Amino acid sequence: MAAKDRSAVRYSPSPPAWLSLLGTLIVGAYLTASMIISGQLGLPLDDSWIHQTLSRNLAQTGSLWINPGETTSATTSFLWTLVLAFGYKLGLEHLPWAYTTGLISYVISAWLIRRVSLVIIPEAKGIALLAAVLLLLDWHLAWAAVSGMETMLFTMVSVLLVYLTVRKDEPSPLVLGLAGSVAMLARPEGGALFALSLVFLWFRRVLDASGQKCDFSLSIQRETRRFLAFLLPASVVFLLLSLPYWAINYWNSGSPIPSTFQAKNAYYGQGFSSVDGLFRYLANATVTLFVGPLLLVLPGVMYMVAVSVRRLLRGATVQQRHSSLSILLLVVWVGLLWLMYFAWLPVPHLHHGRYLMPSIPFLLLLGLAGSAELLRQARIETWLPRLRLVLLAFSIMWLVVGAEIYACNVKFIQDNQVAAALWVRDNISLGGEVAAHDIGAMGYFSGRKILDTVGLITPELNYRPGNEAAVVSLMRQCGVDTMALFPSWHPWVLENKDFTEIARMGGRCLFSENSEEMIVMHVIAK
């Protein structure tokens, strides 16, 4: 009888197991699409090749550089550079290692957002599972997983930090400080999330001590004194692990801020200081990120914010207040992330919104919870299964489109930046130098010294449109007679009689953000 009972038991895979399977299938589909459309595997951004160049050189020589002998702080994600360098140190192939680490971050992010949902909304287990699945089905994050960039690593670490913060059991200050420093090393804005987590934990203590009527008069002062015992060790751990990164940046570029921050802000961060610019930015960011399942749950996001504020102010049960405060943490973090990039890099559509992609898991969770609440309030909760089916169908449709977008991005980079770098390698003398605004593939494949026309590794050229004379002057001063570029980046080159086209790369793709062809110009010496 016992044997019969055992044979009747069916194996039911745990959520982490089948989330891993689903994530692996999606990543495999995206790489297959790349092979079909571009004929080879690759990376969809030139920035991905910057990470590869720095990581390879770090593993081989122990220092960060693109030009030999010139150390640089041109990595905004020191942690991602270390992860990739570890693969080089082990002798692993660079592309499979980048895809694998992206896949691991992708799957763990899905598992963690499920855990966050179970903590914040424990009664809605279906929402937790759906949030994890929709995270994997979101084409932006699938693209990010195989982009060779730090996007999914930072997404994973930020969701982990939020999970540690919102749990009922407060994390130890050492654990929170460690998680905060890891988040900051994954992306500098991770430091802001760490600070926000500290504020959340302090306010939750104050809220608990204030009682049902939310009397803050005594609780703020008392709990603030107590919280210092948590704040100090957490901050010390954070600073001890973060200071070496800041010191390396300062040593290499004279600033604790990575040179990529400064260079991209100099090029893109212009003309968006007005209120009108803020509204345009928010509209563009919404259009960019909400192309996918988020579009269907946008009303739920807004509704959930309103409900949480109301419950928090009206002194609901302890569980409801904790839940509402946790939801507001997600809202504030998403808003803060968006506003930081408005101040620094106000081009939300750049690279399909990759700088804002880490907010997608939280927006999905807010939207799903809000939509379910809306349906219950309208007494049409029977529509919830239909909404789930529509969300899944809509996500799968965009996932397919995203695979073609990814493949086209890879093809574009291979046919232009990589092709130009290989042309320079084969046609420019070994001791020669080339000017370029895209330095990733050029640094990885060409084996030639690079004069960076937008200042990532050439700080004296923090290029702004209209400052062409400085570019030409430095090129002549350094004896650089070759330049690889997209005409839209430096249109003045086409009008300058001292520049002559000597090579043109091929390759355009429907979904590429740039439809140009990269050209190589010869500069007449004077």
Short mmCIF file of C-alpha atoms in Angstrom, two decimals:
data_model
loop_
_atom_site.label_atom_id
_atom_site.label_comp_id
_atom_site.label_asym_id
_atom_site.label_seq_id
_atom_site.Cartn_x
_atom_site.Cartn_y
_atom_site.Cartn_z
CA MET A 1 0.00 0.00 0.00
CA ALA A 2 2.87 2.32 0.91
CA ALA A 3 4.55 1.56 -2.39
CA LYS A 4 1.36 2.39 -4.21
CA ASP A 5 1.07 5.67 -2.34
CA ARG A 6 4.65 6.58 -3.19
CA SER A 7 4.10 5.83 -6.86
CA ALA A 8 1.07 8.08 -6.85
CA VAL A 9 3.10 11.06 -5.65
CA ARG A 10 3.84 13.38 -8.53
CA TYR A 11 6.88 15.60 -8.71
CA SER A 12 5.93 19.26 -8.61
CA PRO A 13 8.83 21.56 -9.51
CA SER A 14 9.38 24.50 -7.17
CA PRO A 15 8.96 28.06 -8.50
CA PRO A 16 12.75 28.65 -8.66
CA ALA A 17 13.13 25.52 -10.81
CA TRP A 18 10.57 26.37 -13.45
CA LEU A 19 11.43 30.08 -13.38
CA SER A 20 14.98 29.01 -14.21
CA LEU A 21 13.67 26.85 -17.05
CA LEU A 22 11.50 29.65 -18.44
CA GLY A 23 14.35 32.17 -18.23
CA THR A 24 16.75 29.78 -19.95
CA LEU A 25 14.27 29.13 -22.77
CA ILE A 26 13.76 32.87 -23.34
CA VAL A 27 17.49 33.63 -23.36
CA GLY A 28 18.03 30.71 -25.74
CA ALA A 29 15.31 32.05 -28.04
CA TYR A 30 16.91 35.51 -28.11
CA LEU A 31 20.34 34.09 -28.94
CA THR A 32 18.81 31.88 -31.61
CA ALA A 33 17.11 34.92 -33.16
CA SER A 34 20.49 36.66 -33.21
CA MET A 35 22.06 33.72 -35.01
CA ILE A 36 19.25 33.63 -37.58
CA ILE A 37 19.12 37.38 -38.34
CA SER A 38 22.76 38.43 -37.93
CA GLY A 39 24.40 35.09 -38.61
CA GLN A 40 26.43 35.21 -35.41
CA LEU A 41 26.34 35.88 -31.71
CA GLY A 42 27.35 39.30 -30.47
CA LEU A 43 26.38 42.20 -28.25
CA PRO A 44 23.68 44.80 -28.96
CA LEU A 45 25.57 47.87 -27.70
CA ASP A 46 29.02 49.31 -28.19
CA ASP A 47 29.00 50.01 -24.44
CA SER A 48 28.95 46.24 -23.92
CA TRP A 49 32.31 46.04 -25.67
CA ILE A 50 33.69 48.77 -23.36
CA HIS A 51 32.99 46.43 -20.43
CA GLN A 52 34.61 43.55 -22.31
CA THR A 53 37.72 45.60 -23.09
CA LEU A 54 38.16 46.84 -19.53
CA SER A 55 37.48 43.38 -18.07
CA ARG A 56 39.92 41.62 -20.39
CA ASN A 57 42.66 44.14 -19.65
CA LEU A 58 41.95 44.00 -15.90
CA ALA A 59 42.24 40.21 -15.91
CA GLN A 60 45.44 40.25 -17.99
CA THR A 61 47.30 43.20 -16.45
CA GLY A 62 45.56 44.02 -13.16
CA SER A 63 44.54 47.54 -14.17
CA LEU A 64 41.67 49.26 -15.97
CA TRP A 65 42.61 50.67 -19.35
CA ILE A 66 41.58 50.93 -22.96
CA ASN A 67 44.70 52.67 -24.24
CA PRO A 68 47.88 50.92 -23.01
CA GLY A 69 49.47 52.79 -20.15
CA GLU A 70 46.43 55.04 -19.60
CA THR A 71 44.31 53.87 -16.67
CA THR A 72 40.69 54.99 -16.78
CA SER A 73 37.52 55.20 -14.71
CA ALA A 74 35.31 54.53 -17.72
CA THR A 75 33.25 51.84 -16.01
CA THR A 76 30.01 52.89 -14.37
CA SER A 77 29.56 49.37 -13.00
CA PHE A 78 32.75 48.27 -11.30
CA LEU A 79 31.04 45.11 -10.04
CA TRP A 80 30.03 44.04 -13.56
CA THR A 81 33.57 44.67 -14.77
CA LEU A 82 34.88 42.43 -11.98
CA VAL A 83 32.35 39.70 -12.83
CA LEU A 84 33.40 39.71 -16.50
CA ALA A 85 37.10 39.86 -15.56
CA PHE A 86 36.60 36.75 -13.41
CA GLY A 87 35.47 34.90 -16.54
CA TYR A 88 38.58 36.01 -18.42
CA LYS A 89 40.73 34.93 -15.48
CA LEU A 90 39.18 31.47 -15.62
CA GLY A 91 39.83 31.27 -19.35
CA LEU A 92 36.13 31.21 -20.25
CA GLU A 93 34.78 32.44 -23.57
CA HIS A 94 33.70 36.04 -23.11
CA LEU A 95 30.29 35.92 -24.80
CA PRO A 96 28.95 32.71 -23.17
CA TRP A 97 30.14 34.01 -19.78
CA ALA A 98 28.37 37.36 -20.28
CA TYR A 99 25.16 35.59 -21.35
CA THR A 100 25.34 33.17 -18.41
CA THR A 101 25.83 35.85 -15.78
CA GLY A 102 23.01 37.87 -17.35
CA LEU A 103 20.74 34.81 -17.28
CA ILE A 104 21.52 34.13 -13.61
CA SER A 105 20.70 37.75 -12.68
CA TYR A 106 17.54 37.58 -14.79
CA VAL A 107 16.19 34.45 -13.10
CA ILE A 108 17.14 35.50 -9.57
CA SER A 109 15.41 38.86 -10.14
CA ALA A 110 12.19 36.99 -10.97
CA TRP A 111 12.50 34.82 -7.87
CA LEU A 112 13.21 37.85 -5.67
CA ILE A 113 10.29 39.94 -6.94
CA ARG A 114 8.07 36.99 -6.06
CA ARG A 115 9.51 37.05 -2.54
CA VAL A 116 8.97 40.81 -2.28
CA SER A 117 5.35 40.37 -3.34
CA LEU A 118 4.75 37.62 -0.76
CA VAL A 119 6.08 39.93 1.95
CA ILE A 120 4.14 43.04 0.91
CA ILE A 121 0.90 41.32 -0.14
CA PRO A 122 0.99 37.91 1.59
CA GLU A 123 -2.66 37.17 0.85
CA ALA A 124 -2.14 37.42 -2.94
CA LYS A 125 0.08 34.45 -3.80
CA GLY A 126 -1.20 34.45 -7.39
CA ILE A 127 0.04 37.99 -7.92
CA ALA A 128 3.50 37.03 -6.64
CA LEU A 129 3.77 34.21 -9.15
CA LEU A 130 2.41 36.30 -12.00
CA ALA A 131 4.84 39.14 -11.24
CA ALA A 132 7.78 36.72 -11.49
CA VAL A 133 6.55 35.28 -14.77
CA LEU A 134 5.81 38.67 -16.32
CA LEU A 135 9.26 39.88 -15.32
CA LEU A 136 10.76 37.09 -17.40
CA LEU A 137 8.33 37.74 -20.24
CA ASP A 138 9.05 41.48 -20.35
CA TRP A 139 11.05 42.00 -23.54
CA HIS A 140 13.09 44.87 -22.10
CA LEU A 141 14.52 42.63 -19.38
CA ALA A 142 15.00 39.68 -21.74
CA TRP A 143 16.99 42.04 -23.98
CA ALA A 144 18.98 43.23 -20.97
CA ALA A 145 19.79 39.67 -19.90
CA VAL A 146 21.74 39.05 -23.12
CA SER A 147 23.00 42.61 -23.65
CA GLY A 148 26.38 42.10 -21.97
CA MET A 149 25.58 45.11 -19.77
CA GLU A 150 25.17 45.46 -16.01
CA THR A 151 21.43 46.19 -16.29
CA MET A 152 20.19 42.83 -15.01
CA LEU A 153 22.90 42.62 -12.36
CA PHE A 154 21.79 45.97 -10.92
CA THR A 155 18.14 44.96 -11.23
CA MET A 156 18.82 41.80 -9.25
CA VAL A 157 20.79 43.59 -6.54
CA SER A 158 18.22 46.38 -6.22
CA VAL A 159 15.35 43.89 -5.81
CA LEU A 160 17.47 42.01 -3.24
CA LEU A 161 18.07 45.22 -1.29
CA VAL A 162 14.36 46.03 -1.34
CA TYR A 163 13.55 42.49 -0.18
CA LEU A 164 15.95 42.74 2.76
CA THR A 165 14.42 46.10 3.66
CA VAL A 166 10.71 45.22 3.58
CA ARG A 167 10.91 41.86 5.36
CA LYS A 168 9.20 41.65 8.73
CA ASP A 169 12.49 40.70 10.36
CA GLU A 170 14.79 43.70 10.14
CA PRO A 171 18.15 42.81 8.55
CA SER A 172 21.34 43.16 10.54
CA PRO A 173 23.19 46.43 9.87
CA LEU A 174 26.16 44.50 8.49
CA VAL A 175 23.99 42.65 5.95
CA LEU A 176 22.21 45.83 4.85
CA GLY A 177 25.50 47.73 4.57
CA LEU A 178 26.97 44.91 2.49
CA ALA A 179 23.92 44.79 0.20
CA GLY A 180 23.97 48.58 -0.16
CA SER A 181 27.63 48.65 -1.17
CA VAL A 182 27.09 45.84 -3.69
CA ALA A 183 24.20 47.83 -5.18
CA MET A 184 26.40 50.94 -5.42
CA LEU A 185 29.19 48.96 -7.09
CA ALA A 186 26.66 47.58 -9.58
CA ARG A 187 25.48 51.12 -10.43
CA PRO A 188 26.26 54.40 -8.59
CA GLU A 189 22.55 55.04 -8.08
CA GLY A 190 22.50 51.95 -5.88
CA GLY A 191 23.84 54.22 -3.15
CA ALA A 192 20.61 56.21 -3.30
CA LEU A 193 18.57 53.02 -2.83
CA PHE A 194 20.69 52.15 0.21
CA ALA A 195 19.96 55.57 1.73
CA LEU A 196 16.28 55.14 0.95
CA SER A 197 16.29 51.74 2.67
CA LEU A 198 17.71 53.31 5.82
CA VAL A 199 15.00 55.98 5.80
CA PHE A 200 12.35 53.29 5.35
CA LEU A 201 13.60 51.21 8.28
CA TRP A 202 13.75 54.29 10.51
CA PHE A 203 10.24 55.39 9.57
CA ARG A 204 8.83 51.88 10.06
CA ARG A 205 10.19 51.90 13.60
CA VAL A 206 8.63 55.32 14.19
CA LEU A 207 5.33 54.14 12.74
CA ASP A 208 5.25 51.04 14.93
CA ALA A 209 6.06 53.06 18.04
CA SER A 210 3.45 55.75 17.27
CA GLY A 211 0.51 53.43 17.91
CA GLN A 212 -2.80 53.04 16.12
CA LYS A 213 -3.46 56.80 16.15
CA CYS A 214 -0.10 57.62 14.53
CA ASP A 215 1.06 59.92 17.32
CA PHE A 216 4.57 60.85 16.18
CA SER A 217 5.30 63.48 18.83
CA LEU A 218 7.32 61.17 21.09
CA SER A 219 8.11 58.24 18.81
CA ILE A 220 10.28 60.21 16.35
CA GLN A 221 12.76 61.41 18.96
CA ARG A 222 12.90 58.12 20.85
CA GLU A 223 13.22 55.87 17.79
CA THR A 224 15.76 58.14 16.12
CA ARG A 225 18.12 57.72 19.07
CA ARG A 226 17.64 53.96 18.97
CA PHE A 227 18.08 53.81 15.22
CA LEU A 228 21.56 55.33 15.44
CA ALA A 229 22.78 51.99 16.79
CA PHE A 230 21.66 50.46 13.47
CA LEU A 231 22.63 53.35 11.20
CA LEU A 232 26.26 53.70 12.25
CA PRO A 233 27.48 50.11 11.62
CA ALA A 234 25.45 49.85 8.39
CA SER A 235 27.00 53.10 7.11
CA VAL A 236 30.51 52.05 8.15
CA VAL A 237 30.23 48.77 6.22
CA PHE A 238 28.84 50.62 3.20
CA LEU A 239 31.66 53.18 3.23
CA LEU A 240 34.44 50.66 3.82
CA LEU A 241 33.38 48.64 0.77
CA SER A 242 32.61 51.68 -1.40
CA LEU A 243 35.64 53.86 -0.70
CA PRO A 244 38.09 51.73 -2.73
CA TYR A 245 35.91 52.19 -5.83
CA TRP A 246 35.72 55.95 -5.32
CA ALA A 247 39.48 56.06 -4.69
CA ILE A 248 40.19 54.17 -7.93
CA ASN A 249 38.03 56.62 -9.86
CA TYR A 250 39.75 59.58 -8.23
CA TRP A 251 43.19 58.13 -8.91
CA ASN A 252 42.39 57.48 -12.57
CA SER A 253 40.39 60.59 -13.47
CA GLY A 254 40.64 63.08 -10.61
CA SER A 255 37.02 62.57 -9.59
CA PRO A 256 35.22 59.89 -7.53
CA ILE A 257 32.54 59.90 -10.22
CA PRO A 258 33.18 57.59 -13.22
CA SER A 259 34.26 59.45 -16.37
CA THR A 260 31.31 57.89 -18.22
CA PHE A 261 28.93 59.83 -15.95
CA GLN A 262 30.60 63.10 -16.80
CA ALA A 263 31.01 62.44 -20.53
CA LYS A 264 27.43 61.28 -21.15
CA ASN A 265 26.03 64.14 -19.12
CA ALA A 266 28.11 66.57 -21.17
CA TYR A 267 26.77 65.15 -24.44
CA TYR A 268 23.14 64.35 -23.57
CA GLY A 269 22.31 66.43 -20.50
CA GLN A 270 21.50 69.70 -22.21
CA GLY A 271 18.32 71.73 -22.51
CA PHE A 272 16.17 69.71 -20.09
CA SER A 273 16.20 71.91 -17.01
CA SER A 274 12.69 73.31 -17.44
CA VAL A 275 9.39 71.99 -16.10
CA ASP A 276 8.32 71.45 -19.69
CA GLY A 277 11.44 69.34 -20.20
CA LEU A 278 10.53 67.26 -17.15
CA PHE A 279 7.06 66.49 -18.51
CA ARG A 280 8.49 65.56 -21.90
CA TYR A 281 11.02 63.30 -20.21
CA LEU A 282 8.37 61.55 -18.09
CA ALA A 283 6.15 61.08 -21.14
CA ASN A 284 9.02 59.59 -23.17
CA ALA A 285 10.06 57.34 -20.28
CA THR A 286 6.50 56.06 -19.88
CA VAL A 287 6.13 55.37 -23.60
CA THR A 288 9.51 53.60 -23.70
CA LEU A 289 9.04 51.31 -20.69
CA PHE A 290 5.31 50.69 -20.92
CA VAL A 291 5.56 49.15 -24.38
CA GLY A 292 4.71 45.67 -23.16
CA PRO A 293 2.69 44.20 -20.27
CA LEU A 294 3.14 47.34 -18.16
CA LEU A 295 0.79 49.19 -20.50
CA LEU A 296 -2.18 47.09 -19.32
CA VAL A 297 -1.52 47.62 -15.62
CA LEU A 298 -0.70 51.34 -15.69
CA PRO A 299 -4.05 52.27 -14.05
CA GLY A 300 -3.27 49.75 -11.33
CA VAL A 301 0.04 51.46 -10.58
CA MET A 302 -1.65 54.81 -10.00
CA TYR A 303 -4.49 53.27 -7.98
CA MET A 304 -2.11 51.35 -5.72
CA VAL A 305 -0.22 54.52 -4.85
CA ALA A 306 -3.45 56.29 -3.82
CA VAL A 307 -4.69 53.34 -1.75
CA SER A 308 -1.37 52.97 0.09
CA VAL A 309 -1.21 56.65 1.04
CA ARG A 310 -4.80 56.53 2.31
CA ARG A 311 -4.22 53.41 4.43
CA LEU A 312 -1.03 54.79 5.87
CA LEU A 313 -2.63 58.09 6.91
CA ARG A 314 -5.83 56.60 8.30
CA GLY A 315 -4.08 54.30 10.74
CA ALA A 316 -5.10 50.87 9.48
CA THR A 317 -3.90 47.59 11.00
CA VAL A 318 -0.18 47.03 11.59
CA GLN A 319 -0.01 44.63 8.63
CA GLN A 320 -1.77 47.11 6.33
CA ARG A 321 0.48 49.94 7.47
CA HIS A 322 3.60 47.86 6.86
CA SER A 323 2.27 46.82 3.46
CA SER A 324 1.38 50.40 2.53
CA LEU A 325 4.75 51.72 3.65
CA SER A 326 6.54 49.02 1.65
CA ILE A 327 4.53 49.90 -1.45
CA LEU A 328 5.45 53.55 -0.99
CA LEU A 329 9.11 52.50 -0.79
CA LEU A 330 8.76 50.97 -4.27
CA VAL A 331 7.00 54.08 -5.56
CA VAL A 332 9.59 56.47 -4.12
CA TRP A 333 12.48 54.38 -5.47
CA VAL A 334 11.00 54.27 -8.98
CA GLY A 335 10.33 58.01 -8.88
CA LEU A 336 13.80 58.77 -7.53
CA LEU A 337 15.48 56.64 -10.19
CA TRP A 338 13.55 58.37 -12.95
CA LEU A 339 14.32 61.83 -11.57
CA MET A 340 18.04 61.07 -11.14
CA TYR A 341 18.24 60.20 -14.81
CA PHE A 342 16.26 63.27 -15.74
CA ALA A 343 18.98 65.30 -14.03
CA TRP A 344 21.88 63.30 -15.46
CA LEU A 345 20.87 61.60 -18.72
CA PRO A 346 17.47 62.90 -19.89
CA VAL A 347 17.12 60.57 -22.88
CA PRO A 348 14.87 57.79 -21.51
CA HIS A 349 14.50 56.09 -24.89
CA LEU A 350 18.26 55.52 -25.18
CA HIS A 351 19.00 51.81 -25.65
CA HIS A 352 15.31 50.98 -25.19
CA GLY A 353 15.31 52.66 -21.79
CA ARG A 354 18.05 50.49 -20.27
CA TYR A 355 18.89 52.98 -17.53
CA LEU A 356 15.29 52.83 -16.28
CA MET A 357 14.77 49.08 -16.78
CA PRO A 358 15.60 48.28 -13.11
CA SER A 359 12.30 49.95 -12.21
CA ILE A 360 10.26 47.45 -14.27
CA PRO A 361 9.97 44.68 -11.60
CA PHE A 362 8.57 47.17 -9.10
CA LEU A 363 6.19 48.73 -11.61
CA LEU A 364 4.92 45.26 -12.54
CA LEU A 365 4.25 44.39 -8.91
CA LEU A 366 2.50 47.71 -8.24
CA GLY A 367 0.42 47.41 -11.40
CA LEU A 368 -0.70 43.85 -10.74
CA ALA A 369 -1.61 44.54 -7.12
CA GLY A 370 -3.44 47.75 -8.04
CA SER A 371 -5.32 46.13 -10.92
CA ALA A 372 -6.50 43.28 -8.67
CA GLU A 373 -7.64 45.80 -6.06
CA LEU A 374 -9.46 47.86 -8.68
CA LEU A 375 -11.35 44.82 -9.91
CA ARG A 376 -12.32 43.89 -6.36
CA GLN A 377 -13.54 47.42 -5.62
CA ALA A 378 -15.59 47.36 -8.82
CA ARG A 379 -16.93 43.93 -7.79
CA ILE A 380 -15.77 42.34 -11.02
CA GLU A 381 -12.95 40.24 -9.55
CA THR A 382 -14.13 37.41 -11.82
CA TRP A 383 -12.32 39.33 -14.58
CA LEU A 384 -8.97 38.73 -12.90
CA PRO A 385 -8.26 35.39 -14.64
CA ARG A 386 -9.06 37.05 -17.97
CA LEU A 387 -6.67 39.90 -17.17
CA ARG A 388 -3.94 37.38 -16.42
CA LEU A 389 -4.48 35.64 -19.76
CA VAL A 390 -4.44 38.93 -21.64
CA LEU A 391 -1.24 40.00 -19.84
CA LEU A 392 0.47 36.71 -20.68
CA ALA A 393 -0.61 36.86 -24.34
CA PHE A 394 0.42 40.51 -24.67
CA SER A 395 3.78 39.80 -23.02
CA ILE A 396 4.53 36.85 -25.29
CA MET A 397 3.66 38.92 -28.36
CA TRP A 398 6.10 41.66 -27.33
CA LEU A 399 8.68 39.07 -26.30
CA VAL A 400 8.74 37.86 -29.90
CA VAL A 401 9.10 41.43 -31.18
CA GLY A 402 11.85 42.01 -28.63
CA ALA A 403 13.81 39.03 -29.95
CA GLU A 404 13.89 40.62 -33.40
CA ILE A 405 14.85 43.97 -31.88
CA TYR A 406 17.72 42.32 -30.03
CA ALA A 407 18.93 40.46 -33.11
CA CYS A 408 18.84 43.65 -35.18
CA ASN A 409 20.80 45.53 -32.52
CA VAL A 410 23.47 42.82 -32.54
CA LYS A 411 23.63 42.85 -36.34
CA PHE A 412 23.98 46.62 -36.39
CA ILE A 413 26.90 46.60 -33.94
CA GLN A 414 28.62 43.73 -35.77
CA ASP A 415 28.19 45.36 -39.19
CA ASN A 416 29.31 48.80 -38.07
CA GLN A 417 31.37 49.22 -34.87
CA VAL A 418 32.95 45.75 -34.95
CA ALA A 419 33.50 45.92 -38.73
CA ALA A 420 35.12 49.36 -38.42
CA ALA A 421 37.42 48.12 -35.66
CA LEU A 422 38.51 45.15 -37.76
CA TRP A 423 39.08 47.46 -40.76
CA VAL A 424 41.30 49.70 -38.60
CA ARG A 425 43.19 46.66 -37.34
CA ASP A 426 43.86 45.48 -40.88
CA ASN A 427 44.58 48.85 -42.52
CA ILE A 428 46.15 51.18 -39.95
CA SER A 429 49.77 50.68 -38.91
CA LEU A 430 50.35 49.04 -35.55
CA GLY A 431 51.57 52.24 -33.90
CA GLY A 432 48.76 54.33 -35.37
CA GLU A 433 45.97 56.06 -33.51
CA VAL A 434 42.32 56.45 -34.43
CA ALA A 435 39.70 58.98 -33.29
CA ALA A 436 36.26 57.57 -32.49
CA HIS A 437 33.15 58.36 -30.49
CA ASP A 438 32.29 54.65 -29.99
CA ILE A 439 35.32 53.15 -28.27
CA GLY A 440 34.06 49.73 -27.15
CA ALA A 441 34.49 47.48 -30.18
CA MET A 442 37.34 49.70 -31.40
CA GLY A 443 39.21 49.13 -28.14
CA TYR A 444 38.49 45.40 -28.10
CA PHE A 445 39.29 44.46 -31.71
CA SER A 446 41.51 47.09 -33.35
CA GLY A 447 44.62 46.94 -31.14
CA ARG A 448 45.16 50.65 -31.82
CA LYS A 449 45.30 53.62 -29.50
CA ILE A 450 42.06 55.61 -29.43
CA LEU A 451 41.39 59.33 -29.14
CA ASP A 452 37.88 59.41 -27.69
CA THR A 453 36.00 62.34 -29.23
CA VAL A 454 33.28 62.39 -26.53
CA GLY A 455 35.55 62.19 -23.51
CA LEU A 456 34.97 58.79 -21.88
CA ILE A 457 38.71 58.11 -21.86
CA THR A 458 39.89 61.51 -23.12
CA PRO A 459 38.59 63.85 -20.39
CA GLU A 460 39.82 66.99 -22.12
CA LEU A 461 37.21 66.26 -24.80
CA ASN A 462 33.97 66.25 -22.82
CA TYR A 463 32.34 66.94 -26.15
CA ARG A 464 29.39 69.24 -26.58
CA PRO A 465 27.85 69.94 -29.99
CA GLY A 466 29.45 73.12 -31.24
CA ASN A 467 32.88 72.32 -29.81
CA GLU A 468 34.25 70.79 -33.00
CA ALA A 469 37.37 72.95 -33.02
CA ALA A 470 38.63 71.26 -29.85
CA VAL A 471 38.27 67.82 -31.47
CA VAL A 472 40.17 68.81 -34.61
CA SER A 473 42.83 70.64 -32.60
CA LEU A 474 43.54 67.64 -30.37
CA MET A 475 43.58 65.28 -33.34
CA ARG A 476 46.22 67.39 -35.07
CA GLN A 477 48.16 67.85 -31.83
CA CYS A 478 48.29 64.06 -31.33
CA GLY A 479 48.98 63.32 -35.00
CA VAL A 480 45.75 61.36 -35.47
CA ASP A 481 44.84 61.08 -39.16
CA THR A 482 42.01 58.51 -39.01
CA MET A 483 38.51 58.90 -37.60
CA ALA A 484 35.67 56.36 -37.35
CA LEU A 485 32.24 57.86 -36.84
CA PHE A 486 28.54 58.00 -37.52
CA PRO A 487 27.87 61.24 -39.44
CA SER A 488 25.05 62.29 -37.10
CA TRP A 489 27.48 62.38 -34.17
CA HIS A 490 29.90 64.74 -35.91
CA PRO A 491 28.05 66.20 -38.92
CA TRP A 492 30.63 68.94 -39.27
CA VAL A 493 33.14 66.35 -40.50
CA LEU A 494 31.24 65.93 -43.77
CA GLU A 495 31.54 69.67 -44.44
CA ASN A 496 35.24 69.87 -43.60
CA LYS A 497 37.41 69.56 -46.72
CA ASP A 498 40.28 68.21 -44.63
CA PHE A 499 38.32 64.99 -44.00
CA THR A 500 38.04 62.37 -46.75
CA GLU A 501 36.02 59.17 -46.60
CA ILE A 502 38.18 56.07 -47.07
CA ALA A 503 35.84 53.27 -45.93
CA ARG A 504 32.17 52.72 -45.27
CA MET A 505 30.73 49.92 -43.21
CA GLY A 506 27.51 48.20 -44.24
CA GLY A 507 24.53 47.06 -42.30
CA ARG A 508 21.25 48.57 -41.35
CA CYS A 509 18.45 46.94 -39.46
CA LEU A 510 14.81 47.87 -39.00
CA PHE A 511 14.80 48.11 -35.21
CA SER A 512 18.19 49.76 -34.70
CA GLU A 513 18.09 53.12 -32.97
CA ASN A 514 20.66 54.39 -35.46
CA SER A 515 20.02 53.68 -39.14
CA GLU A 516 23.32 55.13 -40.35
CA GLU A 517 26.42 53.41 -41.61
CA MET A 518 29.71 53.98 -39.85
CA ILE A 519 32.37 55.61 -42.00
CA VAL A 520 36.15 55.91 -41.67
CA MET A 521 37.66 59.26 -42.59
CA HIS A 522 41.24 60.27 -43.39
CA VAL A 523 42.36 63.62 -42.01
CA ILE A 524 44.74 65.66 -44.14
CA ALA A 525 47.78 66.69 -42.10
CA LYS A 526 48.58 70.40 -41.69
#
